[in-house]
Amino acid sequence: MSKPRKPRTQLVHLGRAPRKWLGAVSTPVFRASTILFPTVEDLHLAEARQYPGVSYGLHGLPTVTDFQDAMAALEGGDAALAVPSGLTATTLPLLACTQPGDHVLVTDAVYGPTRRFCDLHLKRLGVEVTYYDPLIGAGIAGLTRPNTRIVFVESPGSLTFEVQDVRAIADAAHARGATVVLDNSWATPLYFRAFDHGVDVSVHAATKYIGGHSDVLLGAIVCNKEAYAPLFRLWTDMGVTPSSDDCFLGLRGLRTLAVRLAQQQQSALRIAQWLRDRVEVAEVLYPALPDARGHDLWKRDFKGASGLFGVILRPAAPERLAAMLDGFDLFSMGYSWGGFESLIIPTVPERSRTASTWTTAGPCLRLAIGLEDPDDLIADLDEGFRRLNGLA
Ligand SMILES: *Cc1c(COP(=O)(O)O)cnc(C)c1O
């Protein structure tokens, strides 16, 4: 693409070059570990990292670089690195941009496994970790220190969906020279333009909406120029390149991301509204819903909402809740989200909070709305409430 284009057009055209591959519309899967060099001179160029082509399968196969280039262009970052999972995408920047004696600030509503990485590994390596209230906003300035290297944000937060004031947090972080890393998996580059809000590194569980079909584990790290060098160094030195097959699925997922997200948003909004009006429901945690927590910030900063949200039920007996969850016809229980199929799981957000309190009287659920007809999903939920109420 030679001209600036809108994101939906970009999704169709980024990361492919048919004329390079016999006219094939999509970049094929390249399976290669060994790359052969015709001359000693070429070998030496590869050694000096100046070889114009691919020099080893771990670095730069076209399906991988096309996925990286597509992610960087789509989000408006300077470069992107593909990694084998969303968890690699969240943890690699934490490792790449810190030294023993450094300090990092991490949102209290961070994805659980990212938190465990901080607690077990960053601390072991001598990096101090402070969790902060996701709603702290500009108040984060009070927690930054001269050695604060990273401020990690995730908005909306995992399980609780608090929307963060990313701009205010980024301004305070930058005043201390810290790098702002955002887990942007929920919104994707389509619905939150990370680099317009002061983010330096935007990471994605491409496993979720970008892959979109619950059949690939993949991550992407999109960054600005300053952050790229240490990220590229560690990515290369740890050998965490994903397979071409997985990047092929990442690219394929991008082609339909906009239409899937638009439909999932529309269905999720309708279902969230329906849930809000149920007597069994205490609160719906979906920032796109008018009157929901975080709605104003969401409206200010986001271009849309994906189909993942939380529900707090009024107190219910565990066996009735289990009957509700066990009996769904269309909603399945499983971790992860972002696929074409609807999912539901019970959650316990208060278990993993240390800097802020989260208390609810009743059980929490997380719903991922898929591409089914929302009428059918509502009917499935309605029957679930009958089981919750002991009526079925
Ligand atoms: C799932 C998830 C990840 C990790 O992605 P994987 O590909 O499963 O490792 C990271 N961040 C968030 C917010 C997630 O929900």
mmCIF file with all atom_site columns, C-alpha atoms and ligand atoms in Angstrom, residues 85-87 90 111 154 158 183 185 205 207-208 217 337, ligand 1:
data_model
loop_
_atom_site.group_PDB
_atom_site.id
_atom_site.type_symbol
_atom_site.label_atom_id
_atom_site.label_alt_id
_atom_site.label_comp_id
_atom_site.label_asym_id
_atom_site.label_entity_id
_atom_site.label_seq_id
_atom_site.pdbx_PDB_ins_code
_atom_site.Cartn_x
_atom_site.Cartn_y
_atom_site.Cartn_z
_atom_site.occupancy
_atom_site.B_iso_or_equiv
_atom_site.pdbx_formal_charge
_atom_site.auth_seq_id
_atom_site.auth_comp_id
_atom_site.auth_asym_id
_atom_site.auth_atom_id
_atom_site.pdbx_PDB_model_num
ATOM   1  C CA . SER A 1 85  ? 2.273   -16.425 22.920 1.00 0.00 ? 85  SER A CA 1
ATOM   2  C CA . GLY A 1 86  ? 0.585   -13.438 24.476 1.00 0.00 ? 86  GLY A CA 1
ATOM   3  C CA . LEU A 1 87  ? 2.426   -14.212 27.682 1.00 0.00 ? 87  LEU A CA 1
ATOM   4  C CA . THR A 1 90  ? 3.743   -9.238  28.045 1.00 0.00 ? 90  THR A CA 1
ATOM   5  C CA . TYR A 1 111 ? -3.448  -10.477 33.567 1.00 0.00 ? 111 TYR A CA 1
ATOM   6  C CA . GLU A 1 154 ? -3.650  -2.983  30.953 1.00 0.00 ? 154 GLU A CA 1
ATOM   7  C CA . SER A 1 158 ? -8.310  -8.460  33.325 1.00 0.00 ? 158 SER A CA 1
ATOM   8  C CA . ASP A 1 183 ? -1.375  -4.948  27.234 1.00 0.00 ? 183 ASP A CA 1
ATOM   9  C CA . SER A 1 185 ? -5.242  -7.467  23.834 1.00 0.00 ? 185 SER A CA 1
ATOM   10 C CA . ALA A 1 205 ? -2.210  -11.782 22.894 1.00 0.00 ? 205 ALA A CA 1
ATOM   11 C CA . THR A 1 207 ? -4.140  -15.743 20.477 1.00 0.00 ? 207 THR A CA 1
ATOM   12 C CA . LYS A 1 208 ? -7.347  -13.874 21.222 1.00 0.00 ? 208 LYS A CA 1
ATOM   13 C CA . LEU A 1 217 ? -1.075  -19.273 20.329 1.00 0.00 ? 217 LEU A CA 1
ATOM   14 C CA . TRP A 1 337 ? -11.347 -15.649 24.595 1.00 0.00 ? 337 TRP A CA 1
HETATM 15 C C1 . LIG B 2 .   ? -4.697  -14.425 27.319 1.00 0.00 ? 1   LIG B C1 1
HETATM 16 C C2 . LIG B 2 .   ? -4.032  -13.168 27.677 1.00 0.00 ? 1   LIG B C2 1
HETATM 17 C C3 . LIG B 2 .   ? -2.643  -13.046 27.562 1.00 0.00 ? 1   LIG B C3 1
HETATM 18 C C4 . LIG B 2 .   ? -1.753  -14.206 27.223 1.00 0.00 ? 1   LIG B C4 1
HETATM 19 O O1 . LIG B 2 .   ? -1.979  -14.755 25.955 1.00 0.00 ? 1   LIG B O1 1
HETATM 20 P P1 . LIG B 2 .   ? -1.520  -16.255 25.657 1.00 0.00 ? 1   LIG B P1 1
HETATM 21 O O2 . LIG B 2 .   ? -1.384  -16.286 24.188 1.00 0.00 ? 1   LIG B O2 1
HETATM 22 O O3 . LIG B 2 .   ? -2.587  -17.145 26.195 1.00 0.00 ? 1   LIG B O3 1
HETATM 23 O O4 . LIG B 2 .   ? -0.211  -16.470 26.350 1.00 0.00 ? 1   LIG B O4 1
HETATM 24 C C5 . LIG B 2 .   ? -2.083  -11.813 27.845 1.00 0.00 ? 1   LIG B C5 1
HETATM 25 N N1 . LIG B 2 .   ? -2.831  -10.767 28.238 1.00 0.00 ? 1   LIG B N1 1
HETATM 26 C C6 . LIG B 2 .   ? -4.163  -10.860 28.365 1.00 0.00 ? 1   LIG B C6 1
HETATM 27 C C7 . LIG B 2 .   ? -4.928  -9.668  28.798 1.00 0.00 ? 1   LIG B C7 1
HETATM 28 C C8 . LIG B 2 .   ? -4.798  -12.061 28.109 1.00 0.00 ? 1   LIG B C8 1
HETATM 29 O O5 . LIG B 2 .   ? -6.120  -12.172 28.290 1.00 0.00 ? 1   LIG B O5 1
#
